[in-house]
């Protein structure tokens, strides 16, 4: 995943090399969460199940082989996604770059891993906006206080 310009300061100067080492040398070019291969287009059902063309089987969101095949209805919503690996911080601390704290994740696994952190940041941003509105425009007028 590309790093936003305002966040680049938090990453080490050798981040591209460190990231490549984790993604390709250690992980072998596959996601450490689900096993999806970097650079390949995979077919998936949107719920984590995906077709592993390398071995010719369906896998779940953790990379395990499915015990039951998807139904015809499931296959009606099949989608294709190009897999791009990214190095993720397991503890969300960009200063902690030890090997055990870094993981090679595909887009889906990275977003699932970061979901609680994104929710926390979203709440903080909305809270800050509301507080700034209260500070400069008076108390926040919610939907229940609006007039006709």
PDB file of C-alpha atoms in Angstrom:
ATOM      1  CA  UNK A   1       0.000   0.000   0.000  1.00  0.00           C
ATOM      2  CA  UNK A   2       1.352   3.420  -0.808  1.00  0.00           C
ATOM      3  CA  UNK A   3       2.352   5.540   2.165  1.00  0.00           C
ATOM      4  CA  UNK A   4       0.675   8.921   2.405  1.00  0.00           C
ATOM      5  CA  UNK A   5       3.018  11.877   2.094  1.00  0.00           C
ATOM      6  CA  UNK A   6       2.174  13.111   5.604  1.00  0.00           C
ATOM      7  CA  UNK A   7       3.005   9.693   7.102  1.00  0.00           C
ATOM      8  CA  UNK A   8       6.356   9.084   5.343  1.00  0.00           C
ATOM      9  CA  UNK A   9       8.218  10.726   8.202  1.00  0.00           C
ATOM     10  CA  UNK A  10       7.187   7.854  10.506  1.00  0.00           C
ATOM     11  CA  UNK A  11       8.823   5.151   8.347  1.00  0.00           C
ATOM     12  CA  UNK A  12      12.558   4.425   8.190  1.00  0.00           C
ATOM     13  CA  UNK A  13      14.498   5.693   5.194  1.00  0.00           C
ATOM     14  CA  UNK A  14      15.169   2.117   4.032  1.00  0.00           C
ATOM     15  CA  UNK A  15      11.463   1.122   4.184  1.00  0.00           C
ATOM     16  CA  UNK A  16      11.243   0.060   0.498  1.00  0.00           C
ATOM     17  CA  UNK A  17      14.120  -2.406   0.946  1.00  0.00           C
ATOM     18  CA  UNK A  18      12.826  -3.665   4.300  1.00  0.00           C
ATOM     19  CA  UNK A  19       9.334  -4.118   2.862  1.00  0.00           C
ATOM     20  CA  UNK A  20      10.669  -6.029  -0.159  1.00  0.00           C
ATOM     21  CA  UNK A  21      12.678  -8.310   2.130  1.00  0.00           C
ATOM     22  CA  UNK A  22       9.590  -9.172   4.175  1.00  0.00           C
ATOM     23  CA  UNK A  23       7.267  -9.604   1.168  1.00  0.00           C
ATOM     24  CA  UNK A  24       9.515 -11.536  -1.190  1.00  0.00           C
ATOM     25  CA  UNK A  25      12.393 -13.105   0.708  1.00  0.00           C
ATOM     26  CA  UNK A  26      10.629 -14.140   3.906  1.00  0.00           C
ATOM     27  CA  UNK A  27       7.062 -14.632   2.628  1.00  0.00           C
ATOM     28  CA  UNK A  28       8.105 -15.899  -0.791  1.00  0.00           C
ATOM     29  CA  UNK A  29       5.719 -13.565  -2.614  1.00  0.00           C
ATOM     30  CA  UNK A  30       2.569 -14.899  -0.963  1.00  0.00           C
ATOM     31  CA  UNK A  31       0.270 -13.370   1.629  1.00  0.00           C
ATOM     32  CA  UNK A  32       1.058 -14.573   5.146  1.00  0.00           C
ATOM     33  CA  UNK A  33      -2.630 -14.311   6.032  1.00  0.00           C
ATOM     34  CA  UNK A  34      -4.367 -16.211   3.241  1.00  0.00           C
ATOM     35  CA  UNK A  35      -1.665 -17.402   0.826  1.00  0.00           C
ATOM     36  CA  UNK A  36      -2.666 -15.327  -2.196  1.00  0.00           C
ATOM     37  CA  UNK A  37       0.239 -14.897  -4.665  1.00  0.00           C
ATOM     38  CA  UNK A  38       1.646 -11.419  -5.361  1.00  0.00           C
ATOM     39  CA  UNK A  39       1.053 -10.019  -8.835  1.00  0.00           C
ATOM     40  CA  UNK A  40      -1.495 -12.678  -9.813  1.00  0.00           C
ATOM     41  CA  UNK A  41      -5.160 -12.123 -10.596  1.00  0.00           C
ATOM     42  CA  UNK A  42      -7.260 -14.299  -8.313  1.00  0.00           C
ATOM     43  CA  UNK A  43     -10.948 -15.054  -8.568  1.00  0.00           C
ATOM     44  CA  UNK A  44     -12.846 -14.656  -5.327  1.00  0.00           C
ATOM     45  CA  UNK A  45     -16.381 -14.585  -3.946  1.00  0.00           C
ATOM     46  CA  UNK A  46     -16.034 -11.409  -1.857  1.00  0.00           C
ATOM     47  CA  UNK A  47     -16.256 -13.210   1.490  1.00  0.00           C
ATOM     48  CA  UNK A  48     -12.663 -14.442   1.645  1.00  0.00           C
ATOM     49  CA  UNK A  49     -13.053 -17.589  -0.455  1.00  0.00           C
ATOM     50  CA  UNK A  50     -10.796 -17.597  -3.496  1.00  0.00           C
ATOM     51  CA  UNK A  51      -9.684 -19.896  -6.295  1.00  0.00           C
ATOM     52  CA  UNK A  52      -6.057 -21.028  -6.014  1.00  0.00           C
ATOM     53  CA  UNK A  53      -5.156 -21.745  -9.632  1.00  0.00           C
ATOM     54  CA  UNK A  54      -1.693 -22.961  -8.604  1.00  0.00           C
ATOM     55  CA  UNK A  55      -3.089 -26.114  -7.010  1.00  0.00           C
ATOM     56  CA  UNK A  56      -6.586 -26.042  -8.522  1.00  0.00           C
ATOM     57  CA  UNK A  57      -8.718 -25.672  -5.401  1.00  0.00           C
ATOM     58  CA  UNK A  58     -10.863 -23.175  -3.496  1.00  0.00           C
ATOM     59  CA  UNK A  59      -9.424 -21.666  -0.325  1.00  0.00           C
ATOM     60  CA  UNK A  60     -10.976 -19.768   2.572  1.00  0.00           C
ATOM     61  CA  UNK A  61      -9.890 -16.400   4.006  1.00  0.00           C
ATOM     62  CA  UNK A  62      -7.102 -18.047   6.040  1.00  0.00           C
ATOM     63  CA  UNK A  63      -5.697 -19.987   3.071  1.00  0.00           C
ATOM     64  CA  UNK A  64      -7.130 -23.367   4.096  1.00  0.00           C
ATOM     65  CA  UNK A  65      -8.610 -25.644   1.441  1.00  0.00           C
ATOM     66  CA  UNK A  66     -12.407 -25.565   1.494  1.00  0.00           C
ATOM     67  CA  UNK A  67     -14.142 -28.764   2.581  1.00  0.00           C
ATOM     68  CA  UNK A  68     -17.299 -27.945   0.593  1.00  0.00           C
ATOM     69  CA  UNK A  69     -17.269 -26.349  -2.821  1.00  0.00           C
ATOM     70  CA  UNK A  70     -19.073 -23.059  -3.444  1.00  0.00           C
ATOM     71  CA  UNK A  71     -22.643 -23.380  -4.726  1.00  0.00           C
ATOM     72  CA  UNK A  72     -23.827 -22.286  -8.149  1.00  0.00           C
ATOM     73  CA  UNK A  73     -25.384 -19.202  -6.511  1.00  0.00           C
ATOM     74  CA  UNK A  74     -22.036 -18.343  -4.906  1.00  0.00           C
ATOM     75  CA  UNK A  75     -20.251 -18.610  -8.243  1.00  0.00           C
ATOM     76  CA  UNK A  76     -22.687 -16.094  -9.742  1.00  0.00           C
ATOM     77  CA  UNK A  77     -20.933 -13.273  -7.835  1.00  0.00           C
ATOM     78  CA  UNK A  78     -17.365 -14.213  -8.688  1.00  0.00           C
ATOM     79  CA  UNK A  79     -14.927 -11.301  -8.986  1.00  0.00           C
ATOM     80  CA  UNK A  80     -11.318 -10.902 -10.068  1.00  0.00           C
ATOM     81  CA  UNK A  81      -8.672  -8.998  -8.105  1.00  0.00           C
ATOM     82  CA  UNK A  82      -4.991  -8.441  -8.781  1.00  0.00           C
ATOM     83  CA  UNK A  83      -3.068  -9.247  -5.600  1.00  0.00           C
ATOM     84  CA  UNK A  84      -0.539  -6.712  -4.353  1.00  0.00           C
ATOM     85  CA  UNK A  85       1.420  -7.554  -1.220  1.00  0.00           C
ATOM     86  CA  UNK A  86       2.286  -4.911   1.352  1.00  0.00           C
ATOM     87  CA  UNK A  87       4.333  -5.061   4.531  1.00  0.00           C
ATOM     88  CA  UNK A  88       2.115  -4.429   7.561  1.00  0.00           C
ATOM     89  CA  UNK A  89       2.994  -3.611  11.156  1.00  0.00           C
ATOM     90  CA  UNK A  90       1.272  -6.137  13.411  1.00  0.00           C
ATOM     91  CA  UNK A  91       1.137  -3.661  16.339  1.00  0.00           C
ATOM     92  CA  UNK A  92       0.395  -0.603  14.098  1.00  0.00           C
ATOM     93  CA  UNK A  93       3.594   1.077  15.364  1.00  0.00           C
ATOM     94  CA  UNK A  94       5.626   2.263  12.363  1.00  0.00           C
ATOM     95  CA  UNK A  95       8.683   2.710  14.589  1.00  0.00           C
ATOM     96  CA  UNK A  96       8.725  -1.001  15.507  1.00  0.00           C
ATOM     97  CA  UNK A  97      10.366  -2.584  12.452  1.00  0.00           C
ATOM     98  CA  UNK A  98      11.640  -5.860  13.872  1.00  0.00           C
ATOM     99  CA  UNK A  99      10.972  -8.870  11.672  1.00  0.00           C
ATOM    100  CA  UNK A 100       8.432 -10.441  14.008  1.00  0.00           C
ATOM    101  CA  UNK A 101       6.328  -7.256  13.948  1.00  0.00           C
ATOM    102  CA  UNK A 102       6.149  -7.114  10.151  1.00  0.00           C
ATOM    103  CA  UNK A 103       3.893  -9.266   7.968  1.00  0.00           C
ATOM    104  CA  UNK A 104       3.364  -9.587   4.218  1.00  0.00           C
ATOM    105  CA  UNK A 105      -0.373  -9.124   3.635  1.00  0.00           C
ATOM    106  CA  UNK A 106      -2.535  -8.870   0.529  1.00  0.00           C
ATOM    107  CA  UNK A 107      -5.010  -5.985   0.298  1.00  0.00           C
ATOM    108  CA  UNK A 108      -7.834  -7.965   1.951  1.00  0.00           C
ATOM    109  CA  UNK A 109      -5.769  -9.274   4.869  1.00  0.00           C
ATOM    110  CA  UNK A 110      -4.139  -5.864   5.406  1.00  0.00           C
ATOM    111  CA  UNK A 111      -7.527  -4.117   5.560  1.00  0.00           C
ATOM    112  CA  UNK A 112      -8.929  -6.783   7.912  1.00  0.00           C
ATOM    113  CA  UNK A 113      -5.862  -6.455  10.128  1.00  0.00           C
ATOM    114  CA  UNK A 114      -6.105  -2.647  10.200  1.00  0.00           C
ATOM    115  CA  UNK A 115      -9.910  -2.470  10.636  1.00  0.00           C
ATOM    116  CA  UNK A 116      -9.899  -1.845  14.433  1.00  0.00           C
ATOM    117  CA  UNK A 117      -7.228   0.834  14.051  1.00  0.00           C
ATOM    118  CA  UNK A 118      -9.156   2.510  11.216  1.00  0.00           C
ATOM    119  CA  UNK A 119     -12.342   2.490  13.304  1.00  0.00           C
ATOM    120  CA  UNK A 120     -10.489   4.029  16.231  1.00  0.00           C
ATOM    121  CA  UNK A 121      -9.012   6.771  14.032  1.00  0.00           C
ATOM    122  CA  UNK A 122     -12.377   7.422  12.385  1.00  0.00           C
ATOM    123  CA  UNK A 123     -14.049   7.849  15.773  1.00  0.00           C
ATOM    124  CA  UNK A 124     -11.270  10.212  16.890  1.00  0.00           C
ATOM    125  CA  UNK A 125     -11.569  12.294  13.709  1.00  0.00           C
ATOM    126  CA  UNK A 126     -15.348  12.588  14.012  1.00  0.00           C
ATOM    127  CA  UNK A 127     -15.054  13.445  17.713  1.00  0.00           C
ATOM    128  CA  UNK A 128     -12.472  16.135  16.918  1.00  0.00           C
ATOM    129  CA  UNK A 129     -14.667  17.628  14.180  1.00  0.00           C
ATOM    130  CA  UNK A 130     -17.633  17.759  16.540  1.00  0.00           C
ATOM    131  CA  UNK A 131     -15.514  19.383  19.262  1.00  0.00           C
ATOM    132  CA  UNK A 132     -14.173  21.987  16.837  1.00  0.00           C
ATOM    133  CA  UNK A 133     -17.719  22.759  15.709  1.00  0.00           C
ATOM    134  CA  UNK A 134     -18.824  23.177  19.326  1.00  0.00           C
ATOM    135  CA  UNK A 135     -15.861  25.450  20.011  1.00  0.00           C
ATOM    136  CA  UNK A 136     -16.409  27.769  17.060  1.00  0.00           C
ATOM    137  CA  UNK A 137     -20.116  27.440  16.231  1.00  0.00           C
ATOM    138  CA  UNK A 138     -21.742  26.611  19.560  1.00  0.00           C
ATOM    139  CA  UNK A 139     -23.202  23.256  20.657  1.00  0.00           C
ATOM    140  CA  UNK A 140     -23.614  20.650  17.948  1.00  0.00           C
ATOM    141  CA  UNK A 141     -27.174  20.578  16.651  1.00  0.00           C
ATOM    142  CA  UNK A 142     -28.019  16.938  16.061  1.00  0.00           C
ATOM    143  CA  UNK A 143     -30.801  15.719  13.775  1.00  0.00           C
ATOM    144  CA  UNK A 144     -33.258  15.618  16.693  1.00  0.00           C
ATOM    145  CA  UNK A 145     -33.027  19.400  17.336  1.00  0.00           C
ATOM    146  CA  UNK A 146     -33.638  20.565  13.775  1.00  0.00           C
ATOM    147  CA  UNK A 147     -36.681  22.598  13.057  1.00  0.00           C
ATOM    148  CA  UNK A 148     -39.191  22.215  10.176  1.00  0.00           C
TER     149      UNK A 148
END
